[in-house]
Amino acid sequence: MKKRAFIYTDEFSRFDYGPTHPFKIFRLKLTYELIKAYGLLSLPNTQYVEARKAEDKEILIFHDEEYLEILKAADVGLEVPGSYHYGLGPGDNPIFGGLLEWSRLVTGATLQAADMIDSGVVDTALNIAGGLHHAMASKASGFCYLNDIVIAIKKLLERGRRIAYIDIDAHHGDGVQEAFYKTDKVLTISIHETGMMLFPGTGFENEIGEGEGEGYSVNIPMPPFSDDELLVFAFNEVVPPLVKKCNPDIIFTQLGVDGFLSDPLTHLSYTNNGYTEVVKRIKELSPKWVALGGGGYDIANVAKAWTLAWAIMNEVEIPDEIPEEFLSKYLREGFFSRKLRDELYFEKGMRKERLKEEVNRVIEIIKEKVFKKVGI
Ligand SMILES: [Zn+2]
């Protein structure tokens, strides 16, 4: 019987990037409450696990000591001389009280997920706070201070595991790609809005890894307005053949939900219908699955999409009507339709034809450069 763990803590809610920052930690509580309202934490083979904090020695598996010292100094919430050079300051990566404590909890939860999967305690573990894919070894970037994904993957590599990483966030998973660009021990695949239009401006189809890693970094840049059909098509063409060929011990996924039509930061046209198709496909590919959150700036959509994803992980069907006990508290957070699933939405006409052409062009290049390289 498959077993699952949901890793979370109310402690997340103690932290805040600031009133004008798009990254709302509150979305985690909203998701947790919706999942609970659907009864998805009291299933027979599901356990709730309280998140722990990552220790210095775990953080230092990936991050530089100098950078960790800056984060420790900034953790009180006051500016530290020179912190700008480490990506900290007004803007994307603000200095707020407890920023390191927050990052330790996020990272600790991802490490717990990885350990529980690797030791066979569970088959699937979800940390909705995780997936902070932009953080670099000595630099905060894109709302991410510590890269929980890289730290956890590196820990498993020390035990000789082979890993595949699939990133469906609207932004390129640059921090993870960079960490494993020259190795064939980790296959990284990122499907995201093209860097021509969106932060971090990388993740083009010609970035395929270097040296031993050639063919093990894969990027599927999607043009703005790409819809569910194009997402599912591109995913199915590229991801399953590569993952099967790689034959990993464990799959990590970053399940960011900022590619949705309603997301204020990006220009893609996905809905949670295409998203759940992809999550179902990932489930088929992932007998051992470390599932992480990621971006998502329309907080009601975040809660809905991750609740749907968690239901898929648990192999249960849940009704489309959002439970009344949840709506009575949180309706005003954006749950006006009272439904879990989005209405179908597809681009049409000439625009759709041009989008198809562009996606096909990218897929052909990946097949030519990457599939041949790894022997598919
Ligand atoms: Zn993102």
mmCIF file of C-alpha atoms and ligand atoms in Angstrom:
data_model
loop_
_atom_site.group_PDB
_atom_site.id
_atom_site.type_symbol
_atom_site.label_atom_id
_atom_site.label_comp_id
_atom_site.label_asym_id
_atom_site.label_seq_id
_atom_site.Cartn_x
_atom_site.Cartn_y
_atom_site.Cartn_z
ATOM 1 C CA MET A 1 0.000 0.000 0.000
ATOM 2 C CA LYS A 2 1.314 3.440 -0.971
ATOM 3 C CA LYS A 3 2.080 5.800 1.901
ATOM 4 C CA ARG A 4 2.257 9.591 1.878
ATOM 5 C CA ALA A 5 3.470 12.387 4.114
ATOM 6 C CA PHE A 6 2.331 16.009 4.213
ATOM 7 C CA ILE A 7 5.025 18.125 5.814
ATOM 8 C CA TYR A 8 3.987 21.463 7.272
ATOM 9 C CA THR A 9 4.082 23.689 10.330
ATOM 10 C CA ASP A 10 1.961 26.570 11.620
ATOM 11 C CA GLU A 11 5.302 28.277 12.269
ATOM 12 C CA PHE A 12 5.430 29.293 8.576
ATOM 13 C CA SER A 13 2.712 31.851 9.308
ATOM 14 C CA ARG A 14 4.989 33.761 11.684
ATOM 15 C CA PHE A 15 6.965 35.183 8.759
ATOM 16 C CA ASP A 16 6.133 37.864 6.200
ATOM 17 C CA TYR A 17 7.984 39.276 3.165
ATOM 18 C CA GLY A 18 6.128 42.568 3.681
ATOM 19 C CA PRO A 19 2.747 44.065 2.722
ATOM 20 C CA THR A 20 3.647 45.016 -0.858
ATOM 21 C CA HIS A 21 5.621 41.867 -1.710
ATOM 22 C CA PRO A 22 3.858 39.418 -4.089
ATOM 23 C CA PHE A 23 5.112 36.319 -2.222
ATOM 24 C CA LYS A 24 2.408 35.715 0.378
ATOM 25 C CA ILE A 25 3.339 33.110 2.973
ATOM 26 C CA PHE A 26 -0.351 33.115 3.947
ATOM 27 C CA ARG A 27 -1.058 31.023 0.809
ATOM 28 C CA LEU A 28 0.506 28.058 2.642
ATOM 29 C CA LYS A 29 -1.977 28.270 5.500
ATOM 30 C CA LEU A 30 -4.800 28.756 3.005
ATOM 31 C CA THR A 31 -3.737 25.582 1.170
ATOM 32 C CA TYR A 32 -3.337 23.624 4.404
ATOM 33 C CA GLU A 33 -6.821 24.696 5.557
ATOM 34 C CA LEU A 34 -8.406 23.728 2.219
ATOM 35 C CA ILE A 35 -6.665 20.345 2.204
ATOM 36 C CA LYS A 36 -7.855 19.771 5.776
ATOM 37 C CA ALA A 37 -11.410 20.852 4.941
ATOM 38 C CA TYR A 38 -11.505 18.173 2.224
ATOM 39 C CA GLY A 39 -10.398 15.594 4.788
ATOM 40 C CA LEU A 40 -7.174 14.922 2.916
ATOM 41 C CA LEU A 41 -5.001 14.791 6.012
ATOM 42 C CA SER A 42 -6.967 12.030 7.701
ATOM 43 C CA LEU A 43 -6.754 9.379 5.010
ATOM 44 C CA PRO A 44 -5.654 5.882 6.130
ATOM 45 C CA ASN A 45 -2.165 5.933 4.588
ATOM 46 C CA THR A 46 -1.434 9.607 5.002
ATOM 47 C CA GLN A 47 0.539 11.180 7.792
ATOM 48 C CA TYR A 48 1.034 14.768 8.861
ATOM 49 C CA VAL A 49 4.634 15.582 9.719
ATOM 50 C CA GLU A 50 5.679 18.710 11.596
ATOM 51 C CA ALA A 51 8.453 20.538 9.721
ATOM 52 C CA ARG A 52 11.863 20.841 11.353
ATOM 53 C CA LYS A 53 14.583 23.442 10.816
ATOM 54 C CA ALA A 54 17.620 22.724 8.637
ATOM 55 C CA GLU A 55 20.938 22.917 10.491
ATOM 56 C CA ASP A 56 24.030 24.867 9.425
ATOM 57 C CA LYS A 57 25.866 21.756 8.265
ATOM 58 C CA GLU A 58 22.945 20.848 5.992
ATOM 59 C CA ILE A 59 22.753 24.350 4.525
ATOM 60 C CA LEU A 60 26.499 24.255 3.888
ATOM 61 C CA ILE A 61 26.100 21.180 1.674
ATOM 62 C CA PHE A 62 25.321 23.759 -1.029
ATOM 63 C CA HIS A 63 25.599 27.338 0.247
ATOM 64 C CA ASP A 64 28.819 29.233 0.972
ATOM 65 C CA GLU A 65 29.741 29.884 4.596
ATOM 66 C CA GLU A 66 30.176 33.619 3.973
ATOM 67 C CA TYR A 67 26.624 33.853 2.607
ATOM 68 C CA LEU A 68 25.205 31.915 5.569
ATOM 69 C CA GLU A 69 26.926 34.362 7.937
ATOM 70 C CA ILE A 70 25.260 37.284 6.106
ATOM 71 C CA LEU A 71 21.869 35.546 6.401
ATOM 72 C CA LYS A 72 22.454 35.026 10.133
ATOM 73 C CA ALA A 73 23.233 38.729 10.562
ATOM 74 C CA ALA A 74 20.194 39.747 8.449
ATOM 75 C CA ASP A 75 17.869 37.408 10.370
ATOM 76 C CA VAL A 76 17.181 40.115 12.979
ATOM 77 C CA GLY A 77 15.488 42.116 10.210
ATOM 78 C CA LEU A 78 18.020 44.922 9.843
ATOM 79 C CA GLU A 79 20.203 45.739 6.884
ATOM 80 C CA VAL A 80 23.721 44.307 6.991
ATOM 81 C CA PRO A 81 26.640 46.158 5.342
ATOM 82 C CA GLY A 82 27.404 44.581 1.975
ATOM 83 C CA SER A 83 24.267 42.421 1.939
ATOM 84 C CA TYR A 84 23.291 43.887 -1.435
ATOM 85 C CA HIS A 85 26.127 41.859 -2.978
ATOM 86 C CA TYR A 86 24.383 38.719 -1.776
ATOM 87 C CA GLY A 87 21.088 39.644 -3.421
ATOM 88 C CA LEU A 88 19.496 40.985 -0.232
ATOM 89 C CA GLY A 89 17.707 44.296 0.160
ATOM 90 C CA PRO A 90 14.640 46.224 -0.993
ATOM 91 C CA GLY A 91 12.938 44.452 -3.915
ATOM 92 C CA ASP A 92 12.701 40.735 -4.593
ATOM 93 C CA ASN A 93 14.602 39.454 -1.556
ATOM 94 C CA PRO A 94 13.818 41.804 1.302
ATOM 95 C CA ILE A 95 15.477 41.658 4.688
ATOM 96 C CA PHE A 96 12.730 40.777 7.171
ATOM 97 C CA GLY A 97 12.864 39.474 10.721
ATOM 98 C CA GLY A 98 13.333 35.709 10.714
ATOM 99 C CA LEU A 99 14.232 35.351 7.024
ATOM 100 C CA LEU A 100 16.807 32.682 7.874
ATOM 101 C CA GLU A 101 14.518 30.938 10.359
ATOM 102 C CA TRP A 102 11.812 30.813 7.660
ATOM 103 C CA SER A 103 14.299 29.416 5.151
ATOM 104 C CA ARG A 104 15.542 26.825 7.674
ATOM 105 C CA LEU A 105 11.965 25.566 8.145
ATOM 106 C CA VAL A 106 11.311 25.379 4.387
ATOM 107 C CA THR A 107 14.590 23.542 3.829
ATOM 108 C CA GLY A 108 14.158 21.295 6.857
ATOM 109 C CA ALA A 109 10.767 20.191 5.528
ATOM 110 C CA THR A 110 12.257 19.326 2.124
ATOM 111 C CA LEU A 111 15.048 17.357 3.827
ATOM 112 C CA GLN A 112 12.434 15.467 5.854
ATOM 113 C CA ALA A 113 10.550 14.689 2.644
ATOM 114 C CA ALA A 114 13.742 13.415 0.991
ATOM 115 C CA ASP A 115 14.732 11.309 4.018
ATOM 116 C CA MET A 116 11.281 9.755 4.380
ATOM 117 C CA ILE A 117 11.236 8.815 0.707
ATOM 118 C CA ASP A 118 14.810 7.551 0.637
ATOM 119 C CA SER A 119 14.343 5.374 3.710
ATOM 120 C CA GLY A 120 11.101 3.941 2.363
ATOM 121 C CA VAL A 121 8.869 5.296 5.160
ATOM 122 C CA VAL A 122 6.589 6.823 2.517
ATOM 123 C CA ASP A 123 6.367 6.788 -1.295
ATOM 124 C CA THR A 124 5.256 10.397 -1.760
ATOM 125 C CA ALA A 125 6.009 13.408 0.420
ATOM 126 C CA LEU A 126 4.712 16.927 -0.165
ATOM 127 C CA ASN A 127 6.216 20.144 1.226
ATOM 128 C CA ILE A 128 4.106 22.991 -0.180
ATOM 129 C CA ALA A 129 6.534 25.567 1.263
ATOM 130 C CA GLY A 130 9.479 24.074 -0.631
ATOM 131 C CA GLY A 131 10.640 24.509 -4.195
ATOM 132 C CA LEU A 132 12.653 27.720 -3.793
ATOM 133 C CA HIS A 133 14.499 27.087 -7.023
ATOM 134 C CA HIS A 134 16.212 30.428 -7.686
ATOM 135 C CA ALA A 135 18.588 30.634 -4.683
ATOM 136 C CA MET A 136 22.258 30.397 -5.665
ATOM 137 C CA ALA A 137 25.219 29.168 -3.592
ATOM 138 C CA SER A 138 26.030 32.655 -2.321
ATOM 139 C CA LYS A 139 23.116 34.759 -3.484
ATOM 140 C CA ALA A 140 19.430 35.206 -2.730
ATOM 141 C CA SER A 141 17.321 35.456 -5.888
ATOM 142 C CA GLY A 142 13.673 35.490 -6.960
ATOM 143 C CA PHE A 143 12.203 35.433 -3.385
ATOM 144 C CA CYS A 144 14.488 32.477 -2.485
ATOM 145 C CA TYR A 145 17.209 32.670 0.197
ATOM 146 C CA LEU A 146 18.129 28.992 0.570
ATOM 147 C CA ASN A 147 17.770 26.438 -2.214
ATOM 148 C CA ASP A 148 15.980 23.619 -0.381
ATOM 149 C CA ILE A 149 15.866 21.541 -3.573
ATOM 150 C CA VAL A 150 19.596 21.565 -4.261
ATOM 151 C CA ILE A 151 20.435 20.911 -0.598
ATOM 152 C CA ALA A 152 18.150 17.864 -0.418
ATOM 153 C CA ILE A 153 19.258 16.469 -3.786
ATOM 154 C CA LYS A 154 22.931 16.858 -2.847
ATOM 155 C CA LYS A 155 22.303 14.990 0.387
ATOM 156 C CA LEU A 156 20.847 12.073 -1.579
ATOM 157 C CA LEU A 157 23.694 12.179 -4.099
ATOM 158 C CA GLU A 158 26.076 11.608 -1.184
ATOM 159 C CA ARG A 159 24.241 8.318 -0.685
ATOM 160 C CA GLY A 160 24.750 7.427 -4.343
ATOM 161 C CA ARG A 161 21.186 8.045 -5.531
ATOM 162 C CA ARG A 162 20.230 9.077 -9.062
ATOM 163 C CA ILE A 163 17.726 11.903 -9.201
ATOM 164 C CA ALA A 164 15.412 13.416 -11.806
ATOM 165 C CA TYR A 165 14.073 16.913 -11.160
ATOM 166 C CA ILE A 166 10.991 18.222 -12.952
ATOM 167 C CA ASP A 167 10.113 21.916 -12.605
ATOM 168 C CA ILE A 168 6.757 23.197 -13.908
ATOM 169 C CA ASP A 169 6.912 26.663 -12.310
ATOM 170 C CA ALA A 170 6.379 29.560 -14.761
ATOM 171 C CA HIS A 171 9.955 30.670 -14.076
ATOM 172 C CA HIS A 172 13.083 28.788 -15.131
ATOM 173 C CA GLY A 173 14.546 26.632 -12.328
ATOM 174 C CA ASP A 174 17.921 28.324 -12.724
ATOM 175 C CA GLY A 175 19.410 27.661 -9.277
ATOM 176 C CA VAL A 176 18.836 23.915 -9.561
ATOM 177 C CA GLN A 177 20.056 23.777 -13.155
ATOM 178 C CA GLU A 178 23.251 25.637 -12.295
ATOM 179 C CA ALA A 179 24.044 23.375 -9.336
ATOM 180 C CA PHE A 180 23.891 20.236 -11.492
ATOM 181 C CA TYR A 181 24.848 21.587 -14.925
ATOM 182 C CA LYS A 182 28.015 19.497 -15.200
ATOM 183 C CA THR A 183 26.842 16.165 -13.800
ATOM 184 C CA ASP A 184 24.899 13.240 -15.224
ATOM 185 C CA LYS A 185 23.762 12.149 -11.729
ATOM 186 C CA VAL A 186 20.834 14.587 -11.799
ATOM 187 C CA LEU A 187 18.528 15.093 -14.754
ATOM 188 C CA THR A 188 16.921 18.541 -14.527
ATOM 189 C CA ILE A 189 13.955 19.419 -16.727
ATOM 190 C CA SER A 190 12.293 22.828 -16.528
ATOM 191 C CA ILE A 191 9.192 23.860 -18.481
ATOM 192 C CA HIS A 192 8.595 27.585 -18.067
ATOM 193 C CA GLU A 193 7.699 30.855 -19.746
ATOM 194 C CA THR A 194 10.515 31.899 -22.090
ATOM 195 C CA GLY A 195 13.349 33.906 -20.564
ATOM 196 C CA MET A 196 12.811 36.458 -23.349
ATOM 197 C CA MET A 197 9.761 37.650 -21.415
ATOM 198 C CA LEU A 198 10.309 36.661 -17.813
ATOM 199 C CA PHE A 199 12.709 36.482 -14.881
ATOM 200 C CA PRO A 200 15.356 35.028 -14.586
ATOM 201 C CA GLY A 201 15.953 35.417 -18.336
ATOM 202 C CA THR A 202 17.529 31.971 -18.759
ATOM 203 C CA GLY A 203 16.331 28.442 -19.564
ATOM 204 C CA PHE A 204 16.590 28.371 -23.351
ATOM 205 C CA GLU A 205 16.418 25.148 -25.329
ATOM 206 C CA ASN A 206 20.127 25.306 -26.149
ATOM 207 C CA GLU A 207 21.092 25.093 -22.448
ATOM 208 C CA ILE A 208 21.595 21.330 -22.211
ATOM 209 C CA GLY A 209 24.408 20.842 -19.680
ATOM 210 C CA GLU A 210 28.181 20.700 -20.005
ATOM 211 C CA GLY A 211 30.850 18.001 -19.952
ATOM 212 C CA GLU A 212 29.493 14.846 -18.306
ATOM 213 C CA GLY A 213 26.274 16.756 -17.764
ATOM 214 C CA GLU A 214 25.613 17.306 -21.465
ATOM 215 C CA GLY A 215 22.071 16.113 -22.157
ATOM 216 C CA TYR A 216 21.112 16.157 -18.448
ATOM 217 C CA SER A 217 19.849 19.751 -18.299
ATOM 218 C CA VAL A 218 16.719 20.197 -20.339
ATOM 219 C CA ASN A 219 14.711 23.357 -20.917
ATOM 220 C CA ILE A 220 11.322 23.838 -22.528
ATOM 221 C CA PRO A 221 10.741 27.591 -22.887
ATOM 222 C CA MET A 222 7.071 28.300 -23.611
ATOM 223 C CA PRO A 223 5.858 31.436 -25.409
ATOM 224 C CA PRO A 224 3.525 33.847 -23.568
ATOM 225 C CA PHE A 225 -0.178 32.796 -23.776
ATOM 226 C CA SER A 226 0.665 29.077 -23.937
ATOM 227 C CA ASP A 227 -2.424 27.232 -22.700
ATOM 228 C CA ASP A 228 -3.229 23.859 -21.097
ATOM 229 C CA GLU A 229 -3.140 21.991 -24.412
ATOM 230 C CA LEU A 230 0.346 23.243 -25.172
ATOM 231 C CA LEU A 231 1.582 22.589 -21.637
ATOM 232 C CA VAL A 232 0.347 18.984 -21.653
ATOM 233 C CA PHE A 233 1.587 18.412 -25.207
ATOM 234 C CA ALA A 234 5.094 19.767 -24.538
ATOM 235 C CA PHE A 235 5.330 17.899 -21.234
ATOM 236 C CA ASN A 236 4.304 14.572 -22.776
ATOM 237 C CA GLU A 237 6.652 14.924 -25.734
ATOM 238 C CA VAL A 238 9.733 15.638 -23.647
ATOM 239 C CA VAL A 239 9.493 14.593 -20.008
ATOM 240 C CA PRO A 240 8.357 10.916 -19.911
ATOM 241 C CA PRO A 241 10.914 9.624 -22.455
ATOM 242 C CA LEU A 242 13.795 11.402 -20.702
ATOM 243 C CA VAL A 243 12.767 10.349 -17.196
ATOM 244 C CA LYS A 244 12.305 6.726 -18.281
ATOM 245 C CA LYS A 245 15.720 6.747 -19.962
ATOM 246 C CA CYS A 246 17.373 8.291 -16.878
ATOM 247 C CA ASN A 247 15.751 5.674 -14.610
ATOM 248 C CA PRO A 248 16.145 7.712 -11.390
ATOM 249 C CA ASP A 249 15.864 6.318 -7.848
ATOM 250 C CA ILE A 250 13.848 9.340 -6.727
ATOM 251 C CA ILE A 251 11.971 12.123 -8.537
ATOM 252 C CA PHE A 252 11.836 15.683 -7.219
ATOM 253 C CA THR A 253 9.217 18.048 -8.594
ATOM 254 C CA GLN A 254 8.771 21.790 -8.220
ATOM 255 C CA LEU A 255 5.029 22.293 -8.691
ATOM 256 C CA GLY A 256 4.848 26.103 -8.960
ATOM 257 C CA VAL A 257 1.422 27.398 -9.974
ATOM 258 C CA ASP A 258 2.340 30.810 -11.327
ATOM 259 C CA GLY A 259 1.756 29.832 -14.952
ATOM 260 C CA PHE A 260 -1.993 30.210 -14.479
ATOM 261 C CA LEU A 261 -4.086 32.644 -16.486
ATOM 262 C CA SER A 262 -4.915 34.614 -13.350
ATOM 263 C CA ASP A 263 -1.359 34.919 -12.059
ATOM 264 C CA PRO A 264 -0.291 38.570 -11.797
ATOM 265 C CA LEU A 265 3.436 37.996 -12.419
ATOM 266 C CA THR A 266 3.523 35.912 -15.615
ATOM 267 C CA HIS A 267 1.962 35.703 -19.092
ATOM 268 C CA LEU A 268 0.990 32.053 -19.514
ATOM 269 C CA SER A 269 -2.605 30.838 -19.919
ATOM 270 C CA TYR A 270 -2.700 27.584 -17.952
ATOM 271 C CA THR A 271 -5.585 26.550 -15.706
ATOM 272 C CA ASN A 272 -5.664 23.932 -12.987
ATOM 273 C CA ASN A 273 -7.121 21.499 -15.555
ATOM 274 C CA GLY A 274 -3.881 21.301 -17.563
ATOM 275 C CA TYR A 275 -1.899 21.458 -14.339
ATOM 276 C CA THR A 276 -3.629 18.392 -12.888
ATOM 277 C CA GLU A 277 -3.087 16.489 -16.145
ATOM 278 C CA VAL A 278 0.631 17.097 -15.730
ATOM 279 C CA VAL A 279 0.592 16.159 -12.041
ATOM 280 C CA LYS A 280 -1.158 12.871 -12.924
ATOM 281 C CA ARG A 281 1.505 12.146 -15.524
ATOM 282 C CA ILE A 282 4.259 12.924 -13.000
ATOM 283 C CA LYS A 283 2.629 10.496 -10.561
ATOM 284 C CA GLU A 284 2.803 7.707 -13.147
ATOM 285 C CA LEU A 285 6.508 8.422 -13.600
ATOM 286 C CA SER A 286 7.357 8.740 -9.899
ATOM 287 C CA PRO A 287 7.119 5.687 -7.642
ATOM 288 C CA LYS A 288 9.323 7.612 -5.161
ATOM 289 C CA TRP A 289 8.323 11.244 -5.225
ATOM 290 C CA VAL A 290 9.514 14.328 -3.356
ATOM 291 C CA ALA A 291 6.861 16.911 -4.279
ATOM 292 C CA LEU A 292 7.504 20.572 -3.550
ATOM 293 C CA GLY A 293 5.576 23.805 -3.992
ATOM 294 C CA GLY A 294 6.971 26.855 -5.755
ATOM 295 C CA GLY A 295 5.662 30.124 -7.146
ATOM 296 C CA GLY A 296 2.035 31.210 -7.219
ATOM 297 C CA TYR A 297 0.785 34.742 -6.657
ATOM 298 C CA ASP A 298 -2.977 34.369 -7.001
ATOM 299 C CA ILE A 299 -3.390 32.806 -3.578
ATOM 300 C CA ALA A 300 -6.831 31.220 -4.081
ATOM 301 C CA ASN A 301 -5.532 29.470 -7.179
ATOM 302 C CA VAL A 302 -2.489 28.268 -5.277
ATOM 303 C CA ALA A 303 -4.676 26.680 -2.613
ATOM 304 C CA LYS A 304 -6.973 25.075 -5.192
ATOM 305 C CA ALA A 305 -4.192 23.705 -7.394
ATOM 306 C CA TRP A 306 -2.144 22.228 -4.548
ATOM 307 C CA THR A 307 -5.260 20.689 -3.001
ATOM 308 C CA LEU A 308 -5.999 19.032 -6.348
ATOM 309 C CA ALA A 309 -2.383 17.885 -6.600
ATOM 310 C CA TRP A 310 -2.464 16.409 -3.079
ATOM 311 C CA ALA A 311 -5.705 14.560 -3.922
ATOM 312 C CA ILE A 312 -4.007 13.066 -6.993
ATOM 313 C CA MET A 313 -1.012 12.002 -4.889
ATOM 314 C CA ASN A 314 -3.458 10.240 -2.557
ATOM 315 C CA GLU A 315 -5.474 8.709 -5.403
ATOM 316 C CA VAL A 316 -8.763 10.169 -4.224
ATOM 317 C CA GLU A 317 -11.459 12.044 -6.125
ATOM 318 C CA ILE A 318 -12.767 15.124 -4.356
ATOM 319 C CA PRO A 319 -15.940 17.080 -5.083
ATOM 320 C CA ASP A 320 -15.756 20.322 -7.036
ATOM 321 C CA GLU A 321 -17.856 22.149 -4.458
ATOM 322 C CA ILE A 322 -15.479 23.734 -1.946
ATOM 323 C CA PRO A 323 -16.521 22.770 1.617
ATOM 324 C CA GLU A 324 -18.774 25.383 3.207
ATOM 325 C CA GLU A 325 -16.830 25.427 6.486
ATOM 326 C CA PHE A 326 -13.781 26.605 4.512
ATOM 327 C CA LEU A 327 -15.688 29.182 2.426
ATOM 328 C CA SER A 328 -17.322 30.697 5.483
ATOM 329 C CA LYS A 329 -13.836 31.698 6.665
ATOM 330 C CA TYR A 330 -11.930 32.343 3.452
ATOM 331 C CA LEU A 331 -14.398 33.275 0.666
ATOM 332 C CA ARG A 332 -12.934 36.775 0.465
ATOM 333 C CA GLU A 333 -9.464 35.436 -0.342
ATOM 334 C CA GLY A 334 -10.712 34.872 -3.924
ATOM 335 C CA PHE A 335 -12.905 31.740 -3.846
ATOM 336 C CA PHE A 336 -15.868 33.473 -5.489
ATOM 337 C CA SER A 337 -16.681 30.647 -7.921
ATOM 338 C CA ARG A 338 -17.018 28.254 -4.930
ATOM 339 C CA LYS A 339 -15.565 25.575 -7.217
ATOM 340 C CA LEU A 340 -12.241 23.812 -6.986
ATOM 341 C CA ARG A 341 -11.639 23.335 -10.695
ATOM 342 C CA ASP A 342 -11.144 26.216 -13.127
ATOM 343 C CA GLU A 343 -13.286 26.652 -16.210
ATOM 344 C CA LEU A 344 -11.629 25.327 -19.351
ATOM 345 C CA TYR A 345 -9.691 27.951 -21.269
ATOM 346 C CA PHE A 346 -7.925 27.608 -24.629
ATOM 347 C CA GLU A 347 -6.273 30.088 -26.942
ATOM 348 C CA LYS A 348 -7.760 30.125 -30.472
ATOM 349 C CA GLY A 349 -7.216 31.142 -34.105
ATOM 350 C CA MET A 350 -3.993 32.537 -35.517
ATOM 351 C CA ARG A 351 -2.491 33.127 -32.103
ATOM 352 C CA LYS A 352 -2.911 29.462 -31.214
ATOM 353 C CA GLU A 353 -1.363 28.403 -34.525
ATOM 354 C CA ARG A 354 1.701 30.587 -33.896
ATOM 355 C CA LEU A 355 2.018 29.237 -30.364
ATOM 356 C CA LYS A 356 1.888 25.659 -31.666
ATOM 357 C CA GLU A 357 4.587 26.417 -34.238
ATOM 358 C CA GLU A 358 6.883 27.863 -31.593
ATOM 359 C CA VAL A 359 6.359 24.973 -29.155
ATOM 360 C CA ASN A 360 6.968 22.454 -31.939
ATOM 361 C CA ARG A 361 10.164 24.255 -32.921
ATOM 362 C CA VAL A 362 11.491 24.013 -29.364
ATOM 363 C CA ILE A 363 10.535 20.335 -29.008
ATOM 364 C CA GLU A 364 12.279 19.442 -32.262
ATOM 365 C CA ILE A 365 15.497 21.112 -31.067
ATOM 366 C CA ILE A 366 15.332 19.213 -27.759
ATOM 367 C CA LYS A 367 14.821 15.940 -29.617
ATOM 368 C CA GLU A 368 17.697 16.712 -31.962
ATOM 369 C CA LYS A 369 20.154 17.845 -29.269
ATOM 370 C CA VAL A 370 19.167 16.018 -26.088
ATOM 371 C CA PHE A 371 17.341 12.834 -27.083
ATOM 372 C CA LYS A 372 20.152 11.848 -29.465
ATOM 373 C CA LYS A 373 22.805 12.661 -26.859
ATOM 374 C CA VAL A 374 21.263 10.381 -24.200
ATOM 375 C CA GLY A 375 20.391 7.670 -26.714
ATOM 376 C CA ILE A 376 16.620 7.915 -27.192
HETATM 377 ZN ZN ZN B 1 7.825 31.155 -10.431
#
